[in-house]
Coordinates of C-alpha atoms and ligand atoms in Angstrom, one line a residue:
X1 CA 123.9 55.3 51.7
X2 CA 123.8 57.3 48.4
X3 CA 125.9 59.9 50.1
X4 CA 128.9 57.5 50.1
X5 CA 130.1 58.5 46.6
X6 CA 129.4 62.2 47.1
X7 CA 131.9 64.9 48.1
X8 CA 135.5 64.1 48.6
X9 CA 136.5 66.3 51.6
X10 CA 140.1 66.7 52.5
X11 CA 141.1 64.5 55.5
X12 CA 140.3 66.2 58.8
X13 CA 143.6 66.0 60.6
X14 CA 142.3 67.4 63.8
X15 CA 139.7 64.6 63.9
X16 CA 142.4 62.0 63.1
X17 CA 144.6 63.3 65.9
X18 CA 141.7 63.1 68.3
X19 CA 141.1 59.5 67.4
X20 CA 144.8 58.7 67.7
X21 CA 144.8 59.8 71.3
X22 CA 146.6 57.2 73.3
X23 CA 147.8 55.2 70.3
X24 CA 150.9 57.1 69.5
X25 CA 153.1 54.6 71.4
X26 CA 151.8 51.8 69.2
X27 CA 152.4 53.7 66.1
X28 CA 156.0 54.6 67.1
X29 CA 156.8 51.0 68.0
X30 CA 155.3 49.8 64.7
X31 CA 157.3 52.4 62.8
X32 CA 160.6 51.3 64.5
X33 CA 159.8 47.7 63.8
X34 CA 159.0 48.6 60.2
X35 CA 162.4 50.2 59.8
X36 CA 164.1 47.2 61.3
X37 CA 162.2 44.9 59.0
X38 CA 163.0 46.8 55.9
X39 CA 166.7 47.1 56.8
X40 CA 167.1 43.4 57.7
X41 CA 165.3 42.4 54.5
X42 CA 167.8 44.4 52.6
X43 CA 170.8 43.1 54.5
X44 CA 169.9 39.4 53.8
X45 CA 170.8 39.5 50.0
X46 CA 173.9 41.5 50.9
X47 CA 175.1 38.7 53.2
X48 CA 174.7 36.1 50.5
X49 CA 176.4 38.2 47.9
X50 CA 179.2 39.1 50.3
X51 CA 179.7 35.4 51.0
X52 CA 180.0 34.9 47.2
X53 CA 182.2 37.8 46.4
X54 CA 184.4 38.1 49.4
X55 CA 184.7 34.5 50.5
X56 CA 183.8 31.9 47.9
X57 CA 184.9 33.2 44.6
X58 CA 188.4 34.4 45.7
X59 CA 188.8 31.0 47.3
X60 CA 187.8 29.2 44.1
X61 CA 189.6 31.4 41.6
X62 CA 193.1 32.4 42.1
X63 CA 193.7 36.1 41.4
X64 CA 190.0 37.1 41.5
X65 CA 189.6 40.5 43.0
X66 CA 187.3 40.3 46.0
X67 CA 184.3 42.5 45.7
X68 CA 182.6 44.3 48.5
X69 CA 179.0 43.7 47.5
X70 CA 177.8 46.9 49.0
X71 CA 179.3 46.2 52.4
X72 CA 180.7 49.4 53.8
X73 CA 184.4 49.8 53.5
X74 CA 185.2 50.1 57.2
X75 CA 183.6 46.7 57.8
X76 CA 185.7 45.1 55.1
X77 CA 188.8 46.7 56.4
X78 CA 188.0 45.5 59.9
X79 CA 187.4 41.9 58.7
X80 CA 190.7 42.1 56.7
X81 CA 192.6 43.4 59.7
X82 CA 191.7 40.5 61.8
X83 CA 192.5 38.0 59.0
X84 CA 188.8 37.5 58.4
X85 CA 188.7 35.9 55.0
X86 CA 190.8 32.9 55.9
X87 CA 188.8 32.5 59.0
X88 CA 185.5 32.8 57.2
X89 CA 186.6 30.2 54.6
X90 CA 187.3 27.8 57.4
X91 CA 184.1 28.7 59.3
X92 CA 181.6 29.3 56.5
X93 CA 178.7 28.4 58.9
X94 CA 179.3 31.9 60.4
X95 CA 177.7 33.4 57.3
X96 CA 174.9 30.9 57.7
X97 CA 174.4 32.1 61.2
X98 CA 174.5 35.7 60.1
X99 CA 171.8 34.9 57.6
X100 CA 169.7 33.2 60.2
X101 CA 170.2 36.1 62.6
X102 CA 169.0 38.7 60.2
X103 CA 166.1 36.5 59.1
X104 CA 165.2 36.2 62.8
X105 CA 165.4 40.0 63.2
X106 CA 163.3 40.4 60.1
X107 CA 160.7 37.9 61.4
X108 CA 160.6 39.5 64.8
X109 CA 160.3 43.0 63.5
X110 CA 157.6 42.0 61.0
X111 CA 155.7 40.4 63.9
X112 CA 156.1 43.5 66.0
X113 CA 155.1 45.7 63.2
X114 CA 152.0 43.8 62.5
X115 CA 150.9 43.3 66.0
X116 CA 151.5 46.9 67.0
X117 CA 149.8 48.4 64.0
X118 CA 146.9 46.1 64.9
X119 CA 146.9 47.5 68.4
X120 CA 147.0 51.0 67.0
X121 CA 144.3 50.4 64.5
X122 CA 142.0 48.6 66.9
X123 CA 142.5 51.3 69.6
X124 CA 141.8 54.0 67.1
X125 CA 138.7 52.2 66.0
X126 CA 137.6 51.9 69.6
X127 CA 138.2 55.6 70.1
X128 CA 136.2 56.4 67.0
X129 CA 133.3 54.2 68.1
X130 CA 133.3 55.6 71.6
X131 CA 133.4 59.2 70.4
X132 CA 130.7 58.5 67.8
X133 CA 128.5 56.8 70.4
X134 CA 129.0 59.5 72.9
X135 CA 128.3 62.2 70.4
X136 CA 125.2 60.5 69.1
X137 CA 123.9 60.1 72.7
X138 CA 124.2 63.9 73.2
X139 CA 122.9 65.1 69.9
X140 CA 119.6 67.0 69.9
X141 CA 116.6 64.7 69.8
X142 CA 115.6 66.3 66.5
X143 CA 118.8 65.0 64.8
X144 CA 117.5 61.5 64.6
X145 CA 114.6 62.7 62.5
X146 CA 116.9 63.6 59.6
X147 CA 119.1 60.6 59.4
X148 CA 118.1 57.0 59.1
X149 CA 119.1 54.5 61.8
X150 CA 120.6 52.2 59.2
X151 CA 122.8 54.9 57.9
X152 CA 124.0 55.8 61.4
X153 CA 124.7 52.2 62.2
X154 CA 126.7 51.9 59.0
X155 CA 128.8 54.9 59.8
X156 CA 129.5 53.6 63.3
X157 CA 130.5 50.1 62.0
X158 CA 131.6 49.8 58.4
X159 CA 132.9 53.3 58.0
X160 CA 134.9 52.9 61.2
X161 CA 136.1 49.6 59.8
X162 CA 137.2 51.1 56.5
X163 CA 139.3 53.6 58.3
X164 CA 140.7 50.9 60.7
X165 CA 141.6 48.7 57.8
X166 CA 143.4 51.5 56.1
X167 CA 145.4 52.3 59.2
X168 CA 146.2 48.6 59.8
X169 CA 147.0 47.5 56.2
X170 CA 147.9 50.5 54.1
X171 CA 149.3 53.3 56.2
X172 CA 152.5 51.5 57.0
X173 CA 152.6 50.0 53.5
X174 CA 153.0 53.5 52.2
X175 CA 155.9 54.2 54.6
X176 CA 157.4 50.8 53.8
X177 CA 157.3 51.4 50.0
X178 CA 159.0 54.8 50.4
X179 CA 161.6 53.3 52.7
X180 CA 162.2 50.4 50.5
X181 CA 162.7 52.5 47.4
X182 CA 165.0 54.9 49.2
X183 CA 167.1 52.1 50.7
X184 CA 167.3 50.2 47.4
X185 CA 168.3 53.3 45.6
X186 CA 171.1 54.1 48.0
X187 CA 172.5 50.7 47.9
X188 CA 172.1 50.0 44.2
X189 CA 173.4 53.4 43.1
X190 CA 176.5 52.9 45.2
X191 CA 177.2 49.7 43.3
X192 CA 176.3 50.6 39.8
X193 CA 174.2 53.6 38.7
X194 CA 173.7 52.3 35.1
X195 CA 172.5 48.9 36.2
X196 CA 170.3 50.6 38.8
X197 CA 168.6 52.5 36.0
X198 CA 168.0 49.2 34.1
X199 CA 166.7 47.5 37.2
X200 CA 164.0 50.2 37.8
X201 CA 163.3 51.4 34.3
X202 CA 159.9 49.8 34.2
X203 CA 158.9 50.7 37.7
X204 CA 157.4 54.1 36.9
X205 CA 155.2 52.3 34.3
X206 CA 154.2 49.7 36.8
X207 CA 153.3 52.4 39.4
X208 CA 151.5 54.5 36.8
X209 CA 149.5 51.6 35.4
X210 CA 148.6 50.7 39.0
X211 CA 147.3 54.3 39.6
X212 CA 145.4 54.3 36.3
X213 CA 144.0 50.9 36.9
X214 CA 142.7 51.5 40.4
X215 CA 141.2 54.8 39.4
X216 CA 139.4 53.1 36.5
X217 CA 138.0 50.3 38.6
X218 CA 137.0 52.6 41.5
X219 CA 133.4 52.8 40.3
X220 CA 133.1 49.1 40.0
X221 CA 134.2 48.8 43.6
X222 CA 131.7 51.3 44.8
X223 CA 129.0 49.7 42.6
X224 CA 129.7 46.4 44.5
X225 CA 129.6 48.2 47.8
X226 CA 126.3 49.8 47.0
X227 CA 124.9 46.5 45.8
X228 CA 125.9 45.0 49.1
X229 CA 124.3 47.9 51.0
X230 CA 121.0 47.3 49.1
X231 CA 121.2 43.6 49.8
X232 CA 121.6 44.1 53.5
X233 CA 118.9 46.8 53.6
X234 CA 116.5 44.4 51.9
X235 CA 117.4 41.7 54.4
X236 CA 117.1 44.0 57.4
X237 CA 113.8 45.3 56.3
X238 CA 112.4 41.8 55.8
X239 CA 113.6 40.6 59.2
X240 CA 112.2 43.6 61.0
X241 CA 109.0 43.6 59.1
X242 CA 108.7 39.8 59.3
X243 CA 105.1 40.0 60.6
X244 CA 103.9 42.3 57.9
X245 CA 105.5 40.1 55.3
X246 CA 103.8 37.0 56.6
X247 CA 100.5 38.7 57.4
X248 CA 100.2 40.1 53.9
X249 CA 101.5 36.9 52.2
X250 CA 104.4 38.8 50.7
X251 CA 107.0 36.1 51.0
X252 CA 107.1 35.3 47.3
X253 CA 107.4 38.9 46.2
X254 CA 110.0 39.7 48.9
X255 CA 111.9 36.6 47.9
X256 CA 112.0 37.7 44.3
X257 CA 113.1 41.1 45.4
X258 CA 115.8 39.6 47.5
X259 CA 116.9 37.2 44.8
X260 CA 117.2 40.0 42.3
X261 CA 119.4 42.1 44.7
X262 CA 121.4 39.1 45.5
X263 CA 122.1 38.3 41.8
X264 CA 123.0 41.9 41.3
X265 CA 125.5 41.8 44.1
X266 CA 127.0 38.6 42.7
X267 CA 127.4 40.1 39.3
X268 CA 129.1 43.2 40.6
X269 CA 131.3 41.4 42.9
X270 CA 132.3 39.0 40.2
X271 CA 133.1 41.9 37.9
X272 CA 135.4 43.4 40.6
X273 CA 137.1 40.0 41.1
X274 CA 137.6 39.6 37.4
X275 CA 139.1 43.0 37.0
X276 CA 141.4 42.2 39.9
X277 CA 142.4 38.9 38.3
X278 CA 143.3 40.7 35.1
X279 CA 145.3 43.3 36.9
X280 CA 147.3 41.0 39.2
X281 CA 148.2 38.6 36.4
X282 CA 149.2 41.4 34.0
X283 CA 151.2 43.2 36.6
X284 CA 152.8 39.9 37.6
X285 CA 154.0 39.4 34.0
X286 CA 155.2 43.0 33.9
X287 CA 157.1 42.6 37.2
X288 CA 158.8 39.5 36.0
X289 CA 159.8 41.2 32.8
X290 CA 161.5 43.9 34.9
X291 CA 163.3 41.2 36.9
X292 CA 164.3 39.4 33.6
X293 CA 165.6 42.7 32.2
X294 CA 167.6 43.4 35.3
X295 CA 169.0 39.8 35.2
X296 CA 169.9 39.9 31.5
X297 CA 171.6 43.3 31.7
X298 CA 173.2 42.3 35.0
X299 CA 174.7 39.1 33.6
X300 CA 176.1 41.1 30.7
X301 CA 177.6 43.6 33.2
X302 CA 179.0 40.8 35.3
X303 CA 180.6 39.1 32.2
X304 CA 182.1 42.4 31.3
X305 CA 183.5 42.6 34.9
X306 CA 181.6 45.8 35.7
X307 CA 179.9 44.2 38.6
X308 CA 180.6 41.2 40.7
X309 CA 178.5 38.0 40.8
X310 CA 177.4 38.9 44.3
X311 CA 176.3 42.3 43.2
X312 CA 174.3 40.7 40.4
X313 CA 172.5 38.7 43.1
X314 CA 171.8 41.9 45.1
X315 CA 170.3 43.7 42.0
X316 CA 168.0 40.9 41.0
X317 CA 166.9 40.3 44.6
X318 CA 166.1 44.0 45.1
X319 CA 164.3 44.3 41.8
X320 CA 162.1 41.4 42.8
X321 CA 161.5 42.9 46.3
X322 CA 160.5 46.3 44.8
X323 CA 157.9 45.1 42.3
X324 CA 155.3 44.1 44.8
X325 CA 155.0 47.3 46.7
X326 CA 155.1 49.3 43.5
X327 CA 152.3 47.3 42.0
X328 CA 150.3 48.0 45.2
X329 CA 150.7 51.7 45.1
X330 CA 147.5 52.3 43.1
X331 CA 145.5 50.1 45.4
X332 CA 146.8 52.0 48.4
X333 CA 145.8 55.2 46.8
X334 CA 142.3 53.9 46.0
X335 CA 141.9 52.7 49.6
X336 CA 143.1 56.1 50.8
X337 CA 140.3 57.6 48.9
X338 CA 137.8 55.2 50.4
X339 CA 139.1 55.7 53.9
X340 CA 138.9 59.5 53.6
X341 CA 135.3 59.3 52.4
X342 CA 134.6 57.1 55.4
X343 CA 136.3 59.5 57.7
X344 CA 134.3 62.3 56.2
X345 CA 131.1 60.5 56.9
X346 CA 132.2 60.0 60.5
X347 CA 133.2 63.6 60.6
X348 CA 129.7 64.6 59.6
X349 CA 128.3 63.0 62.8
X350 CA 131.1 64.3 65.0
X351 CA 130.7 67.8 63.8
X352 CA 126.9 67.9 64.1
X353 CA 126.3 70.4 66.9
X354 CA 125.5 68.9 70.3
X355 CA 122.4 69.7 72.4
X356 CA 123.0 73.2 73.7
X357 CA 122.5 74.5 77.2
X358 CA 121.2 77.9 76.5
X359 CA 120.4 78.9 80.1
X360 CA 122.1 78.9 83.4
X361 CA 122.2 75.1 84.0
X362 CA 120.6 75.4 87.4
X363 CA 120.0 72.4 89.6
X364 CA 117.7 73.5 92.4
X365 CA 115.4 71.2 94.2
X366 CA 112.2 70.7 92.1
X367 CA 108.7 70.7 93.7
X368 CA 106.7 70.5 90.5
X369 CA 104.8 73.8 89.9
X370 CA 104.5 74.2 86.2
X371 CA 103.3 77.1 84.1
X372 CA 102.9 77.3 80.4
X373 CA 102.9 81.0 79.2
X374 CA 101.6 81.4 75.6
X375 CA 103.7 78.5 74.5
X376 CA 103.9 78.0 70.7
X377 CA 105.8 75.3 69.0
X378 CA 106.5 74.0 65.5
X379 CA 108.9 71.2 64.4
X380 CA 111.7 72.4 62.2
X381 CA 110.0 71.1 59.1
X382 CA 106.3 71.6 59.9
X383 CA 104.3 74.3 58.3
X384 CA 101.5 74.8 60.7
X385 CA 102.3 75.3 64.4
X386 CA 101.9 72.1 66.4
X387 CA 101.1 74.0 69.5
X388 CA 99.7 77.5 69.5
X389 CA 99.4 79.9 72.4
X390 CA 99.0 77.3 75.1
X391 CA 98.7 78.6 78.6
X392 CA 97.9 76.8 81.9
X393 CA 99.2 76.4 85.4
X394 CA 99.7 73.3 87.5
X395 CA 100.4 73.2 91.2
X396 CA 102.7 70.6 92.5
X397 CA 100.9 67.3 93.5
X398 CA 98.1 68.0 91.0
X399 CA 97.1 65.7 88.2
X400 CA 96.7 67.1 84.8
X401 CA 94.9 65.1 82.1
X402 CA 95.2 65.9 78.5
X403 CA 92.6 65.0 75.9
X404 CA 92.8 65.6 72.2
X405 CA 92.4 63.8 68.9
X406 CA 95.3 62.1 67.3
X407 CA 97.9 64.6 66.0
X408 CA 96.6 67.4 68.2
X409 CA 99.9 67.9 69.9
X410 CA 99.7 66.0 73.2
X411 CA 103.0 64.2 72.9
X412 CA 104.7 67.3 71.6
X413 CA 103.4 69.3 74.7
X414 CA 104.8 66.9 77.2
X415 CA 108.1 66.6 75.3
X416 CA 108.5 70.3 75.7
X417 CA 108.5 69.9 79.4
X418 CA 111.3 67.4 79.1
X419 CA 113.1 69.9 76.8
X420 CA 113.5 67.2 74.2
X421 CA 112.4 70.1 72.0
X422 CA 112.5 73.8 72.8
X423 CA 109.3 75.9 72.6
X424 CA 109.5 78.3 69.7
X425 CA 107.3 80.9 71.4
X426 CA 106.4 81.8 75.0
X427 CA 108.0 80.1 78.0
X428 CA 107.6 77.2 80.3
X429 CA 108.2 77.8 84.0
X430 CA 109.0 75.1 86.5
X431 CA 108.9 76.3 90.1
X432 CA 108.9 79.8 88.6
X433 CA 112.2 79.2 86.7
X434 CA 112.3 79.0 82.9
X435 CA 113.0 75.3 82.1
X436 CA 115.7 76.4 79.7
X437 CA 117.7 77.5 82.8
X438 CA 117.8 74.0 84.3
X439 CA 120.6 71.7 83.6
X440 CA 119.0 69.4 81.0
X441 CA 120.1 66.1 82.4
X442 CA 119.0 67.2 85.9
X443 CA 115.7 68.3 84.5
X444 CA 115.1 65.0 82.7
X445 CA 116.1 63.0 85.7
X446 CA 113.4 64.8 87.6
X447 CA 110.7 63.9 85.1
X448 CA 109.6 60.4 84.9
X449 CA 108.0 59.6 81.5
X450 CA 106.3 56.6 80.1
X451 CA 106.4 56.9 76.4
X452 CA 103.5 56.2 74.1
X453 CA 105.4 53.3 72.6
X454 CA 107.5 52.1 75.4
X455 CA 110.9 50.7 74.5
X456 CA 112.3 47.8 76.6
X457 CA 115.9 46.7 76.4
X458 CA 116.7 43.1 75.4
X459 CA 117.5 42.3 79.1
X460 CA 115.7 40.8 82.0
X461 CA 112.6 42.4 83.4
X462 CA 114.6 43.1 86.6
X463 CA 117.3 45.0 84.7
X464 CA 114.7 46.9 82.7
X465 CA 112.9 48.1 85.7
X466 CA 116.0 49.3 87.6
X467 CA 117.7 50.7 84.6
X468 CA 118.0 54.2 86.3
X469 CA 119.3 52.7 89.5
X470 CA 120.9 49.2 88.9
X471 CA 121.7 48.9 92.6
X472 CA 118.2 49.4 93.8
X473 CA 117.0 46.7 96.3
X474 CA 114.7 44.1 94.8
X475 CA 112.0 45.0 97.3
X476 CA 111.8 48.4 95.7
X477 CA 111.5 46.9 92.3
X478 CA 108.6 44.6 93.5
X479 CA 107.0 47.6 95.1
X480 CA 107.1 49.6 91.8
X481 CA 105.9 46.5 89.9
X482 CA 102.9 46.1 92.3
X483 CA 101.8 49.7 91.7
X484 CA 102.1 49.1 88.0
X485 CA 100.0 45.9 88.4
X486 CA 102.7 43.8 86.8
X487 CA 104.2 42.0 89.8
X488 CA 101.9 39.0 89.7
X489 CA 102.2 38.7 86.0
X490 CA 105.9 38.6 86.1
X491 CA 105.9 36.2 89.1
X492 CA 103.9 33.8 87.0
X493 CA 106.6 33.7 84.3
X494 CA 108.8 30.6 84.5
X495 CA 111.9 32.8 85.2
X496 CA 110.1 35.5 87.0
X497 CA 112.0 38.8 87.1
X498 CA 114.9 37.1 85.3
X499 CA 112.8 36.6 82.2
X500 CA 114.6 38.2 79.2
X501 CA 112.4 40.4 77.1
X502 CA 112.7 41.5 73.6
X503 CA 114.4 40.0 70.6
X504 CA 116.2 37.1 72.4
X505 CA 113.6 36.6 75.0
X506 CA 109.8 36.4 75.5
X507 CA 107.6 38.8 73.8
X508 CA 105.5 40.8 76.2
X509 CA 102.0 41.9 75.2
X510 CA 101.5 45.6 74.6
X511 CA 99.8 46.1 77.9
X512 CA 102.5 44.2 79.8
X513 CA 105.2 46.3 78.2
X514 CA 103.4 49.5 79.2
X515 CA 103.2 48.3 82.7
X516 CA 106.8 47.3 82.9
X517 CA 107.6 50.8 81.6
X518 CA 105.4 52.3 84.3
X519 CA 107.2 50.4 87.0
X520 CA 110.5 51.5 85.5
X521 CA 109.4 55.1 85.6
X522 CA 108.3 54.8 89.2
X523 CA 111.9 53.7 90.2
X524 CA 113.0 57.2 89.2
X525 CA 111.0 58.7 92.1
X526 CA 110.7 61.9 90.1
X527 CA 108.6 64.8 91.3
X528 CA 107.0 65.1 87.8
X529 CA 105.4 62.1 86.1
X530 CA 104.2 61.9 82.5
X531 CA 102.1 59.1 81.3
X532 CA 101.7 59.5 77.5
X533 CA 98.8 57.3 76.7
X534 CA 100.6 54.7 78.8
X535 CA 97.6 52.6 79.6
X536 CA 96.0 52.5 76.2
X537 CA 96.7 48.8 75.9
X538 CA 95.7 48.1 79.5
X539 CA 92.1 47.1 80.2
X540 CA 89.9 49.6 82.0
X541 CA 89.9 47.7 85.3
X542 CA 93.7 47.4 85.5
X543 CA 93.9 51.0 84.4
X544 CA 91.8 52.0 87.4
X545 CA 93.8 49.7 89.7
X546 CA 97.1 51.3 88.6
X547 CA 95.7 54.8 89.0
X548 CA 94.5 53.9 92.4
X549 CA 97.9 52.5 93.4
X550 CA 99.6 55.5 91.9
X551 CA 97.5 58.0 93.7
X552 CA 99.2 57.0 97.0
X553 CA 102.5 57.9 95.4
X554 CA 101.2 60.8 93.4
X555 CA 100.5 63.1 96.3
X556 CA 103.8 64.9 96.0
X557 CA 104.2 64.3 92.3
X558 CA 102.8 66.5 89.5
X559 CA 101.3 64.1 87.1
X560 CA 100.4 64.5 83.5
X561 CA 98.1 61.8 82.1
X562 CA 97.4 61.7 78.4
X563 CA 94.4 59.5 77.7
X564 CA 91.3 59.0 75.7
X565 CA 89.4 57.4 78.5
X566 CA 86.9 59.7 80.3
X567 CA 87.1 57.4 83.4
X568 CA 90.8 58.2 83.5
X569 CA 90.5 61.8 82.7
X570 CA 87.6 62.5 85.1
X571 CA 89.6 62.1 88.3
X572 CA 92.2 64.7 87.3
X573 CA 92.5 68.0 89.0
X574 CA 92.5 69.7 85.7
X575 CA 91.7 68.6 82.2
X576 CA 93.3 70.2 79.1
X577 CA 91.5 69.7 75.8
X578 CA 93.7 70.2 72.7
X579 CA 92.5 70.6 69.2
X580 CA 95.0 71.3 66.4
X581 CA 97.5 72.5 68.9
X582 CA 95.2 75.0 70.6
X583 CA 94.0 74.6 74.1
X584 CA 90.3 74.8 73.5
X585 CA 89.0 73.8 77.0
X586 CA 90.4 73.5 80.5
X587 CA 88.8 72.7 83.8
X588 CA 87.6 69.9 86.0
X589 CA 85.4 67.0 84.8
X590 CA 82.4 68.6 86.5
X591 CA 83.1 72.0 84.8
X592 CA 83.7 70.6 81.4
X593 CA 80.8 68.1 81.4
X594 CA 78.4 71.0 81.7
X595 CA 79.5 73.0 78.7
X596 CA 79.2 72.0 75.1
X597 CA 82.5 71.0 73.6
X598 CA 84.8 68.2 72.7
X599 CA 85.1 66.9 76.2
X600 CA 81.3 66.6 76.7
X601 CA 80.9 65.0 73.3
X602 CA 83.5 62.3 74.0
X603 CA 82.2 61.8 77.5
X604 CA 78.7 61.3 76.1
X605 CA 79.9 58.8 73.5
X606 CA 81.9 56.8 76.0
X607 CA 79.0 56.8 78.6
X608 CA 76.7 55.5 75.9
X609 CA 79.1 52.7 74.9
X610 CA 79.7 51.8 78.5
X611 CA 75.9 51.5 79.0
X612 CA 75.5 49.3 76.0
X613 CA 78.4 47.0 76.8
X614 CA 77.7 46.6 80.4
X615 CA 80.3 46.7 83.1
X616 CA 82.7 44.0 81.8
X617 CA 83.7 45.7 78.5
X618 CA 84.4 49.3 78.1
X619 CA 87.6 49.6 76.1
X620 CA 87.5 53.1 74.9
Ligands
DCP1 N1 105.0 65.8 64.3 C1 106.1 66.2 63.6 N2 107.3 65.7 64.0 C2 107.4 64.9 65.0 C3 106.3 64.5 65.8 C4 105.1 65.0 65.4 O1 106.0 66.9 62.6 N3 108.6 64.5 65.4 C5 103.6 66.4 64.0 C6 102.6 65.3 63.7 C7 101.3 65.9 64.2 C8 101.8 67.0 65.2 O2 103.2 67.1 65.0 O3 100.7 66.6 63.2 C9 101.4 66.6 66.6 O4 102.0 65.4 66.9 P1 101.9 64.7 68.4 O5 102.7 63.5 68.4 O6 102.2 65.7 69.4 O7 100.4 64.3 68.4 P2 99.6 63.5 69.6 O8 100.5 63.0 70.6 O9 98.5 64.5 70.0 O10 98.9 62.4 68.7 P3 98.6 60.9 69.2 O11 97.3 60.9 69.9 O12 98.4 60.1 67.9 O13 99.7 60.4 69.9
MG2 MG1 101.1 61.1 71.1

């Protein structure tokens, strides 16, 4: 969030063009409508003044020279040639109809302009969000370590929104202002250059003061934005951490904290609103002074006969029409600054390098022989290696158990197999091929993993389990759920498999979640299975039942089980013991139990506990 104020990169045009893909049509229609709207708005005063100059006054005053009120000569000539004036005097309603017609054109084109620029803005925002989401989904796993989720969410929502609002509200406003100034200048200069000067003499000051003003209040605006960010962060943290807040009786303190941030937000927002109130009222007064000036000088010119009454009307109308966009210029510029900062923040995500495919992207059938050859690994920011010279082999269909104290690198080891991270030393071979040479999505599809802290979507249990294959028959889901010992539990829920889990639904216990995650993994039918401490929250008996049910399946699967339970570990074909990232022991239960070492120590402790607790306890 702090980054928001930082660097002011130039707008990345390439990125803008990319987001604008498929929206050009909308922009073009909006631009045409804009031109029509401005032109019709300028024609309306001309019609009125033409009616006065060409029709009404010559009719009322004998000998008055009919003015043209800015209507091009050839049109006047044409009306004259068909005896237009007499006709118009008799049928004055025609001028009314003309007025109505152009008002209708103006209304129509304003409508089109607004709705098409809305299409354009919304479509662009959709493109941006899709691109961002797709990019985020394919960034290296490591990326998320460096950026906070809240910041990413903000970039994908409010930054996109800032850009969208700029496109929808301000972009055409710039074009409109330019067009209006040019049109007004052309028409007014043709009528009377001196009066034109008087009518716009204060405009540069108005524009300048608008620039200066909005530049000056920019900081107040970003202060208010920042206060809002802090407020929502406080709220979010409290809602997410609601349990901790309650459990530690922190409501009062959190409330004070929130109240303080809320008061700060109010203060800063009020300040912004006050500043705006000053500006709009002062610039209103300024604008009216300009109109008054144009009117006074114009009346003098009209009395002198230098302009006609109709022309006076045109001048005052145009002057009034111009003050609003000119006053807005500074704001547009301020918003342009904001939008470009937001675009820069979006750009930062989009330009982050995607996960690379360093190898040959092979997709051969996978049987599941795995070999680690002197594998070393460290996270980008870690000092000590997390894994150091790890070597072992697994034949397909075998079960490998991994034991190690917390932080010893077990999770890191299995994540290397999935290529969520890349080994920094040595190589990992799958069926004799370096895993870097597999196409990464293919590789991951062939590895079923149950994470240490399983994540379930806020959807039904059914949807959660068949997430990889939404069309899978229900029977298959039940089958997987039975193996994971969760079928009966789910059946007992009121809504069965249609029970929604997560934020809007029921809360599953830790063990239930783990088992749903195991069922979900089974649906993948992958040749390699990884259970990262996936039964830690499941009681020993259920653990055994699941392993029993799994073993039927497991025959053609290579299985990695990370666990702290000797009962779980002991059935494995091979046990790896990790200590500070080093493979200190490997072998079968029978082999390891005979030698002094970590495995034997833990086995002894657990056996002792088991003995003391009797058969019904035994949580390791
Ligand atoms: N580590 C890190 N960055 C990460 C994950 C871990 O720097 N994104 C560090 C923390 C540990 C070491 O790496 O010091 C090993 O972490 P593991 O998650 O691999 O450890 P375990 O899975 O063995 O621990 P646990 O039993 O607690 O799950
Ligand atoms: Mg772990």
